[in-house]
mmCIF file of C-alpha atoms in Angstrom:
data_model
loop_
_atom_site.group_PDB
_atom_site.id
_atom_site.type_symbol
_atom_site.label_atom_id
_atom_site.label_comp_id
_atom_site.label_asym_id
_atom_site.label_seq_id
_atom_site.Cartn_x
_atom_site.Cartn_y
_atom_site.Cartn_z
ATOM 1 C CA MET A 4 0.000 0.000 0.000
ATOM 2 C CA ALA A 5 1.401 3.376 -1.046
ATOM 3 C CA VAL A 6 2.344 5.805 1.691
ATOM 4 C CA SER A 7 0.572 9.163 1.476
ATOM 5 C CA LYS A 8 2.518 12.395 1.419
ATOM 6 C CA LYS A 9 1.206 13.217 4.870
ATOM 7 C CA GLU A 10 2.348 9.876 6.275
ATOM 8 C CA LEU A 11 5.723 10.361 4.609
ATOM 9 C CA VAL A 12 6.210 13.735 6.295
ATOM 10 C CA LEU A 13 5.096 12.558 9.728
ATOM 11 C CA SER A 14 7.443 9.571 9.517
ATOM 12 C CA ALA A 15 10.333 11.879 8.625
ATOM 13 C CA MET A 16 9.462 14.100 11.581
ATOM 14 C CA ASP A 17 9.455 10.980 13.787
ATOM 15 C CA ARG A 18 12.941 10.217 12.435
ATOM 16 C CA LYS A 19 11.815 6.950 10.925
ATOM 17 C CA GLY A 20 13.077 5.493 7.670
ATOM 18 C CA VAL A 21 11.260 6.826 4.590
ATOM 19 C CA GLU A 22 11.051 5.653 1.006
ATOM 20 C CA ARG A 23 11.680 9.208 -0.188
ATOM 21 C CA VAL A 24 12.895 12.290 1.661
ATOM 22 C CA PRO A 25 10.020 14.816 1.612
ATOM 23 C CA ALA A 26 10.506 18.392 0.456
ATOM 24 C CA GLY A 27 8.631 21.648 0.914
ATOM 25 C CA PHE A 28 9.191 25.259 -0.121
ATOM 26 C CA TRP A 29 7.098 28.406 0.288
ATOM 27 C CA PHE A 30 6.924 32.064 -0.669
ATOM 28 C CA HIS A 31 4.890 35.162 0.092
ATOM 29 C CA PHE A 32 1.736 36.077 -1.805
ATOM 30 C CA LEU A 33 1.507 39.793 -0.940
ATOM 31 C CA ASP A 34 3.936 42.518 -1.984
ATOM 32 C CA ASP A 35 4.268 43.782 1.603
ATOM 33 C CA GLU A 36 3.527 40.739 3.694
ATOM 34 C CA ILE A 37 4.712 42.384 6.908
ATOM 35 C CA HIS A 38 2.535 45.497 6.983
ATOM 36 C CA ALA A 39 -0.478 44.225 5.018
ATOM 37 C CA ASN A 40 -3.631 44.128 7.147
ATOM 38 C CA ALA A 41 -6.132 41.445 6.162
ATOM 39 C CA TYR A 42 -8.222 42.189 9.258
ATOM 40 C CA ASP A 43 -9.170 45.529 7.709
ATOM 41 C CA ASP A 44 -9.060 44.407 4.085
ATOM 42 C CA PRO A 45 -10.567 40.926 3.513
ATOM 43 C CA SER A 46 -9.532 41.050 -0.141
ATOM 44 C CA LEU A 47 -5.956 40.473 1.006
ATOM 45 C CA GLU A 48 -6.974 37.272 2.778
ATOM 46 C CA LYS A 49 -8.696 36.091 -0.408
ATOM 47 C CA LYS A 50 -5.594 36.874 -2.462
ATOM 48 C CA VAL A 51 -3.379 34.842 -0.136
ATOM 49 C CA LEU A 52 -5.860 31.961 0.056
ATOM 50 C CA ASP A 53 -6.260 31.839 -3.711
ATOM 51 C CA GLY A 54 -2.491 31.886 -4.139
ATOM 52 C CA GLU A 55 -2.009 29.133 -1.575
ATOM 53 C CA LEU A 56 -4.638 26.894 -3.174
ATOM 54 C CA ARG A 57 -3.229 27.517 -6.649
ATOM 55 C CA TYR A 58 0.274 26.664 -5.432
ATOM 56 C CA ILE A 59 -0.889 23.393 -3.869
ATOM 57 C CA GLU A 60 -2.763 22.373 -7.015
ATOM 58 C CA GLU A 61 0.053 23.266 -9.394
ATOM 59 C CA SER A 62 3.088 22.178 -7.359
ATOM 60 C CA GLN A 63 1.686 19.183 -5.445
ATOM 61 C CA PRO A 64 4.014 19.730 -2.460
ATOM 62 C CA ASP A 65 4.739 17.080 0.145
ATOM 63 C CA PHE A 66 3.700 19.490 2.897
ATOM 64 C CA VAL A 67 2.603 23.092 3.201
ATOM 65 C CA LYS A 68 3.557 25.954 5.429
ATOM 66 C CA ILE A 69 0.304 27.917 5.428
ATOM 67 C CA MET A 70 1.386 31.484 4.750
ATOM 68 C CA THR A 71 -0.157 34.193 6.923
ATOM 69 C CA ASP A 72 0.537 37.314 4.870
ATOM 70 C CA GLY A 73 -1.877 39.975 6.124
ATOM 71 C CA PHE A 74 -2.198 38.313 9.538
ATOM 72 C CA PHE A 75 1.275 39.164 10.861
ATOM 73 C CA SER A 76 0.010 41.728 13.357
ATOM 74 C CA TYR A 77 -1.590 41.262 16.768
ATOM 75 C CA PRO A 78 -4.700 43.477 16.446
ATOM 76 C CA ASN A 79 -4.792 44.671 20.021
ATOM 77 C CA PRO A 80 -5.194 48.466 20.327
ATOM 78 C CA VAL A 81 -2.841 48.723 23.289
ATOM 79 C CA VAL A 82 -0.015 47.019 21.395
ATOM 80 C CA GLN A 83 -0.790 48.902 18.205
ATOM 81 C CA GLN A 84 -0.464 52.245 19.950
ATOM 82 C CA ALA A 85 2.271 51.523 22.517
ATOM 83 C CA ARG A 86 5.469 53.513 22.173
ATOM 84 C CA THR A 87 6.937 52.771 25.596
ATOM 85 C CA ALA A 88 7.414 49.679 27.729
ATOM 86 C CA ALA A 89 4.951 51.012 30.302
ATOM 87 C CA GLU A 90 2.282 51.474 27.636
ATOM 88 C CA LEU A 91 2.933 48.002 26.235
ATOM 89 C CA ALA A 92 2.539 46.444 29.691
ATOM 90 C CA LYS A 93 -1.110 47.583 29.828
ATOM 91 C CA VAL A 94 -2.077 44.971 27.234
ATOM 92 C CA GLN A 95 -4.985 42.648 28.077
ATOM 93 C CA PRO A 96 -5.867 39.321 26.407
ATOM 94 C CA LEU A 97 -8.146 39.300 23.387
ATOM 95 C CA PRO A 98 -11.602 37.724 23.741
ATOM 96 C CA ASP A 99 -12.076 34.265 22.295
ATOM 97 C CA ASP A 100 -14.345 35.562 19.537
ATOM 98 C CA HIS A 101 -11.860 38.178 18.344
ATOM 99 C CA PRO A 102 -10.983 38.097 14.607
ATOM 100 C CA PHE A 103 -7.392 37.317 15.609
ATOM 101 C CA PHE A 104 -8.699 33.842 16.357
ATOM 102 C CA THR A 105 -11.832 33.443 14.250
ATOM 103 C CA ARG A 106 -10.531 34.859 10.979
ATOM 104 C CA GLN A 107 -7.324 32.857 11.073
ATOM 105 C CA ILE A 108 -9.138 29.645 11.991
ATOM 106 C CA ALA A 109 -11.591 30.144 9.125
ATOM 107 C CA TYR A 110 -8.742 30.877 6.706
ATOM 108 C CA ALA A 111 -6.827 27.745 7.699
ATOM 109 C CA GLN A 112 -9.990 25.637 7.447
ATOM 110 C CA GLU A 113 -10.351 26.568 3.799
ATOM 111 C CA ILE A 114 -7.045 24.816 3.162
ATOM 112 C CA THR A 115 -7.379 21.833 5.484
ATOM 113 C CA ARG A 116 -10.869 20.886 4.339
ATOM 114 C CA ARG A 117 -9.481 20.495 0.826
ATOM 115 C CA TYR A 118 -6.065 19.009 1.506
ATOM 116 C CA GLY A 119 -5.773 18.165 5.195
ATOM 117 C CA ASN A 120 -6.129 14.419 4.661
ATOM 118 C CA GLU A 121 -3.570 14.339 1.858
ATOM 119 C CA ILE A 122 -0.714 16.563 2.990
ATOM 120 C CA ALA A 123 0.667 17.839 6.285
ATOM 121 C CA THR A 124 -0.168 21.498 6.908
ATOM 122 C CA PHE A 125 1.804 23.763 9.243
ATOM 123 C CA TYR A 126 0.354 27.134 10.175
ATOM 124 C CA ASN A 127 2.795 30.025 10.226
ATOM 125 C CA ILE A 128 2.937 31.732 13.636
ATOM 126 C CA PHE A 129 5.391 34.299 14.979
ATOM 127 C CA SER A 130 6.731 34.768 18.489
ATOM 128 C CA ALA A 131 5.512 37.757 20.511
ATOM 129 C CA ALA A 132 8.738 39.697 19.942
ATOM 130 C CA THR A 133 8.720 39.157 16.194
ATOM 131 C CA THR A 134 5.028 40.086 16.058
ATOM 132 C CA VAL A 135 5.638 43.369 17.893
ATOM 133 C CA LYS A 136 8.541 44.153 15.572
ATOM 134 C CA PHE A 137 6.431 43.543 12.479
ATOM 135 C CA MET A 138 3.799 45.956 13.783
ATOM 136 C CA GLN A 139 6.220 48.895 13.722
ATOM 137 C CA PRO A 140 6.477 51.212 10.723
ATOM 138 C CA GLY A 141 9.755 51.476 8.899
ATOM 139 C CA THR A 142 12.485 48.968 8.222
ATOM 140 C CA ILE A 143 13.300 45.737 10.026
ATOM 141 C CA ASP A 144 16.404 47.383 11.501
ATOM 142 C CA GLU A 145 14.320 50.256 12.844
ATOM 143 C CA SER A 146 11.814 47.876 14.421
ATOM 144 C CA GLU A 147 14.654 45.896 15.978
ATOM 145 C CA THR A 148 15.973 49.118 17.520
ATOM 146 C CA PHE A 149 12.482 49.911 18.833
ATOM 147 C CA LEU A 150 12.265 46.509 20.511
ATOM 148 C CA THR A 151 15.748 46.813 21.978
ATOM 149 C CA ASN A 152 14.946 50.212 23.465
ATOM 150 C CA LEU A 153 11.769 48.875 25.068
ATOM 151 C CA VAL A 154 13.619 46.058 26.802
ATOM 152 C CA ARG A 155 16.449 48.285 27.942
ATOM 153 C CA ALA A 156 13.982 50.802 29.347
ATOM 154 C CA ASP A 157 11.971 48.293 31.398
ATOM 155 C CA LYS A 158 12.720 44.618 30.976
ATOM 156 C CA GLU A 159 10.056 43.496 33.444
ATOM 157 C CA ALA A 160 7.316 45.520 31.754
ATOM 158 C CA VAL A 161 8.167 44.012 28.368
ATOM 159 C CA LYS A 162 8.328 40.525 29.886
ATOM 160 C CA ALA A 163 4.852 41.011 31.365
ATOM 161 C CA ALA A 164 3.481 42.247 28.046
ATOM 162 C CA PHE A 165 5.033 39.362 26.151
ATOM 163 C CA ALA A 166 3.423 36.947 28.622
ATOM 164 C CA VAL A 167 -0.033 38.262 27.661
ATOM 165 C CA ILE A 168 0.686 38.367 23.927
ATOM 166 C CA SER A 169 2.290 34.913 23.983
ATOM 167 C CA ALA A 170 -0.698 33.463 25.825
ATOM 168 C CA ASP A 171 -2.971 34.648 23.021
ATOM 169 C CA ILE A 172 -0.593 33.302 20.374
ATOM 170 C CA ALA A 173 -0.469 30.013 22.294
ATOM 171 C CA LYS A 174 -4.266 29.922 22.319
ATOM 172 C CA LEU A 175 -4.259 30.538 18.571
ATOM 173 C CA ALA A 176 -1.754 27.707 18.104
ATOM 174 C CA ARG A 177 -3.945 25.279 20.033
ATOM 175 C CA ARG A 178 -7.178 26.364 18.363
ATOM 176 C CA ILE A 179 -5.731 26.404 14.863
ATOM 177 C CA ILE A 180 -4.803 22.734 15.331
ATOM 178 C CA GLU A 181 -7.961 21.628 17.137
ATOM 179 C CA GLU A 182 -10.543 23.713 15.274
ATOM 180 C CA ALA A 183 -9.007 24.298 11.843
ATOM 181 C CA GLY A 184 -7.468 20.837 11.603
ATOM 182 C CA VAL A 185 -3.928 21.832 10.679
ATOM 183 C CA THR A 186 -1.228 19.279 11.414
ATOM 184 C CA GLY A 187 0.808 21.678 13.517
ATOM 185 C CA ILE A 188 2.393 25.092 13.673
ATOM 186 C CA TYR A 189 5.535 26.568 12.157
ATOM 187 C CA LEU A 190 6.777 28.915 14.895
ATOM 188 C CA SER A 191 9.128 31.613 13.639
ATOM 189 C CA LEU A 192 11.514 33.358 16.035
ATOM 190 C CA GLN A 193 15.070 34.664 16.172
ATOM 191 C CA ASN A 194 17.744 36.164 18.387
ATOM 192 C CA HIS A 195 17.446 39.936 18.692
ATOM 193 C CA THR A 196 20.401 41.961 17.527
ATOM 194 C CA GLY A 197 20.294 44.620 20.235
ATOM 195 C CA PHE A 198 21.415 42.117 22.867
ATOM 196 C CA GLY A 199 24.184 40.351 20.983
ATOM 197 C CA ASP A 200 25.097 37.106 22.668
ATOM 198 C CA ASP A 201 23.522 38.035 26.024
ATOM 199 C CA ARG A 202 21.565 34.862 26.587
ATOM 200 C CA SER A 203 20.341 35.976 30.014
ATOM 201 C CA VAL A 204 18.099 38.649 28.466
ATOM 202 C CA TYR A 205 16.743 36.184 25.933
ATOM 203 C CA ARG A 206 16.003 33.579 28.603
ATOM 204 C CA ALA A 207 14.271 36.120 30.817
ATOM 205 C CA VAL A 208 12.218 38.094 28.293
ATOM 206 C CA PHE A 209 11.754 36.127 25.082
ATOM 207 C CA ALA A 210 12.098 32.391 25.737
ATOM 208 C CA PRO A 211 9.236 31.882 28.230
ATOM 209 C CA GLY A 212 6.543 32.958 25.786
ATOM 210 C CA GLU A 213 8.090 31.031 22.900
ATOM 211 C CA GLN A 214 8.118 27.862 24.945
ATOM 212 C CA GLU A 215 4.536 28.435 26.084
ATOM 213 C CA ILE A 216 3.421 28.616 22.465
ATOM 214 C CA LEU A 217 5.126 25.306 21.731
ATOM 215 C CA ARG A 218 3.611 23.668 24.821
ATOM 216 C CA ALA A 219 0.124 24.708 23.723
ATOM 217 C CA ALA A 220 0.690 23.419 20.202
ATOM 218 C CA ASN A 221 2.215 20.164 21.440
ATOM 219 C CA ALA A 222 -0.780 19.578 23.717
ATOM 220 C CA ALA A 223 -2.999 19.601 20.623
ATOM 221 C CA ASN A 224 -0.614 17.696 18.335
ATOM 222 C CA ASP A 225 3.146 17.380 18.683
ATOM 223 C CA TYR A 226 4.018 17.534 14.981
ATOM 224 C CA ASN A 227 5.306 21.104 15.089
ATOM 225 C CA ILE A 228 8.214 22.969 13.484
ATOM 226 C CA LEU A 229 10.494 25.623 14.974
ATOM 227 C CA HIS A 230 11.933 28.115 12.489
ATOM 228 C CA ILE A 231 15.043 29.989 13.674
ATOM 229 C CA CYS A 232 14.797 32.825 11.204
ATOM 230 C CA GLY A 233 17.807 34.064 9.271
ATOM 231 C CA TYR A 234 15.740 36.605 7.342
ATOM 232 C CA ALA A 235 17.839 39.235 5.528
ATOM 233 C CA GLY A 236 21.062 37.574 6.654
ATOM 234 C CA HIS A 237 20.261 37.731 10.383
ATOM 235 C CA ARG A 238 22.543 35.459 12.435
ATOM 236 C CA ASN A 239 21.390 33.396 15.415
ATOM 237 C CA GLU A 240 22.855 31.454 18.313
ATOM 238 C CA LEU A 241 21.391 28.067 17.419
ATOM 239 C CA GLU A 242 22.449 26.495 20.713
ATOM 240 C CA TRP A 243 19.894 28.634 22.560
ATOM 241 C CA TYR A 244 17.093 26.501 21.094
ATOM 242 C CA ARG A 245 18.520 23.062 21.791
ATOM 243 C CA GLY A 246 16.054 22.373 24.621
ATOM 244 C CA TYR A 247 12.899 23.635 22.883
ATOM 245 C CA GLU A 248 10.259 20.906 22.819
ATOM 246 C CA VAL A 249 9.433 20.489 19.134
ATOM 247 C CA LYS A 250 9.652 17.674 16.584
ATOM 248 C CA THR A 251 11.468 19.514 13.828
ATOM 249 C CA ILE A 252 13.946 22.405 13.564
ATOM 250 C CA ASN A 253 14.432 24.656 10.539
ATOM 251 C CA TRP A 254 17.229 27.236 10.461
ATOM 252 C CA ALA A 255 19.060 29.235 7.806
ATOM 253 C CA ALA A 256 21.701 26.635 7.023
ATOM 254 C CA VAL A 257 23.394 28.766 4.361
ATOM 255 C CA VAL A 258 23.189 32.100 6.209
ATOM 256 C CA GLU A 259 24.381 30.595 9.486
ATOM 257 C CA GLY A 260 27.070 28.528 7.786
ATOM 258 C CA VAL A 261 25.669 25.490 9.596
ATOM 259 C CA PRO A 262 24.625 22.790 7.100
ATOM 260 C CA LEU A 263 22.229 20.065 8.157
ATOM 261 C CA GLU A 264 24.949 17.605 9.087
ATOM 262 C CA GLU A 265 26.501 20.162 11.452
ATOM 263 C CA GLY A 266 23.098 21.146 12.795
ATOM 264 C CA ARG A 267 22.492 17.544 13.775
ATOM 265 C CA LYS A 268 25.232 17.964 16.392
ATOM 266 C CA VAL A 269 23.300 20.918 17.846
ATOM 267 C CA PHE A 270 19.892 19.235 17.567
ATOM 268 C CA PRO A 271 20.528 15.486 17.926
ATOM 269 C CA GLU A 272 16.979 14.759 19.137
ATOM 270 C CA HIS A 273 15.124 16.621 16.374
ATOM 271 C CA ALA A 274 14.226 16.080 12.754
ATOM 272 C CA LEU A 275 15.871 18.684 10.524
ATOM 273 C CA LEU A 276 14.246 20.795 7.807
ATOM 274 C CA GLY A 277 16.146 22.816 5.225
ATOM 275 C CA GLY A 278 19.465 22.576 3.416
ATOM 276 C CA PHE A 279 18.944 24.972 0.500
ATOM 277 C CA GLY A 280 19.655 28.696 0.370
ATOM 278 C CA ASN A 281 16.585 30.816 -0.336
ATOM 279 C CA LEU A 282 18.048 33.809 -2.194
ATOM 280 C CA ASP A 283 17.959 34.579 -5.912
ATOM 281 C CA THR A 284 21.723 34.029 -5.923
ATOM 282 C CA ASP A 285 21.426 30.456 -4.631
ATOM 283 C CA VAL A 286 21.353 27.260 -6.655
ATOM 284 C CA LEU A 287 17.672 26.521 -5.963
ATOM 285 C CA TYR A 288 16.706 29.716 -7.788
ATOM 286 C CA ARG A 289 19.480 30.110 -10.377
ATOM 287 C CA GLY A 290 20.896 26.658 -10.993
ATOM 288 C CA SER A 291 20.176 24.397 -13.934
ATOM 289 C CA ARG A 292 18.102 21.288 -13.354
ATOM 290 C CA ALA A 293 21.281 19.222 -13.172
ATOM 291 C CA GLU A 294 22.748 21.613 -10.593
ATOM 292 C CA VAL A 295 19.610 21.567 -8.428
ATOM 293 C CA GLU A 296 19.491 17.781 -8.554
ATOM 294 C CA ALA A 297 23.198 17.565 -7.720
ATOM 295 C CA GLU A 298 22.748 19.910 -4.762
ATOM 296 C CA THR A 299 19.858 17.781 -3.506
ATOM 297 C CA ARG A 300 21.988 14.661 -3.610
ATOM 298 C CA ARG A 301 24.921 16.480 -1.980
ATOM 299 C CA ILE A 302 22.767 17.670 0.928
ATOM 300 C CA LEU A 303 21.358 14.199 1.523
ATOM 301 C CA SER A 304 24.728 12.501 1.162
ATOM 302 C CA ALA A 305 26.097 14.712 3.939
ATOM 303 C CA ALA A 306 23.033 14.845 6.210
ATOM 304 C CA GLY A 307 21.631 11.368 5.678
ATOM 305 C CA ARG A 308 18.100 10.417 4.739
ATOM 306 C CA THR A 309 16.591 9.771 8.162
ATOM 307 C CA GLY A 310 15.001 12.597 10.126
ATOM 308 C CA VAL A 311 15.473 15.023 7.232
ATOM 309 C CA LEU A 312 12.984 17.150 5.313
ATOM 310 C CA LEU A 313 14.335 19.208 2.429
ATOM 311 C CA GLY A 314 13.527 22.917 2.365
ATOM 312 C CA ALA A 315 15.140 26.338 2.303
ATOM 313 C CA ASP A 316 16.575 28.827 4.779
ATOM 314 C CA CYS A 317 13.354 30.856 4.642
ATOM 315 C CA THR A 318 10.792 31.957 2.063
ATOM 316 C CA VAL A 319 12.018 31.717 -1.524
ATOM 317 C CA PRO A 320 11.553 34.500 -4.110
ATOM 318 C CA ARG A 321 7.986 34.937 -5.326
ATOM 319 C CA ASP A 322 8.965 34.540 -8.977
ATOM 320 C CA ILE A 323 10.809 31.248 -8.604
ATOM 321 C CA ASP A 324 10.060 28.624 -11.240
ATOM 322 C CA ARG A 325 7.805 26.159 -9.398
ATOM 323 C CA ASN A 326 9.218 23.284 -11.452
ATOM 324 C CA ARG A 327 12.357 23.541 -9.341
ATOM 325 C CA PHE A 328 10.493 22.128 -6.348
ATOM 326 C CA ALA A 329 9.685 19.002 -8.357
ATOM 327 C CA TRP A 330 13.350 18.687 -9.363
ATOM 328 C CA VAL A 331 14.273 18.482 -5.682
ATOM 329 C CA ARG A 332 11.553 15.931 -4.907
ATOM 330 C CA GLU A 333 12.565 13.703 -7.806
ATOM 331 C CA ALA A 334 16.252 13.861 -6.922
ATOM 332 C CA ALA A 335 15.409 12.938 -3.326
ATOM 333 C CA ARG A 336 14.012 9.589 -4.505
ATOM 334 C CA VAL A 337 17.374 8.081 -5.327
#
């Protein structure tokens, strides 16, 4: 009896032997995925949903990271308006019937009711810190500076605020699995540049909420993915996440200079997702078919075929030739 794509992916995440190493890639559907607001403009949600469904039909992926362009923000007026740590600390939880929950659940259901039995689906969720950063105007660097200044001004106030925000994100994680029927979540987080290698700040302010989100997701279904984001060349201390309770780890192998086989030393108890660079200068985007296939075989030769899912450092360019994903899948068969 043939193994379904979903079964294939879950077996890989369980670090069992598989007949073929699964692969998955994703990209954004909106021009400004960070600042787009689908809560105010439902047409953006429709555009992302239509793009996601079209991608699944045309590319037939092994698994899907459900993109949440337009839903990056946390639509809580206190957080939206806060400019100081003291203002941020006044945040209160959202009610259960808030669109933050209901709209995202409904959106995910549109995908799972069509494909949830066939392929594994992982809903994109951001940590509290990343969410707050995305809600700021300006560049990523400017939002990182804003976050750093908040923590330096009043670490305890920010920690308290993140506890509230993370609890709502954790509730979303649980509900999106239980009510929308997704397989699990894809939790995106990263070190924060304003604190360098000061792990004590990260442990005190950022890690508790991140781990709460994972606990909530794991309580609903433990097939979840942690993404240590290397967006725009951002570097991370991968060791900080060694003890996070999650089946699968994805990090920017090319950006970090830590290929899958080296990452296995950091994360010996996890399945590993990634291997390919995600930029338009990398082989996945620019290489010939022979080069993409050769890179697939090289990655698997070094990393092994057990407990591995092929993917990229992060989202790939929107205009990538979708046929390239099939090249990787076919090369992973042999």
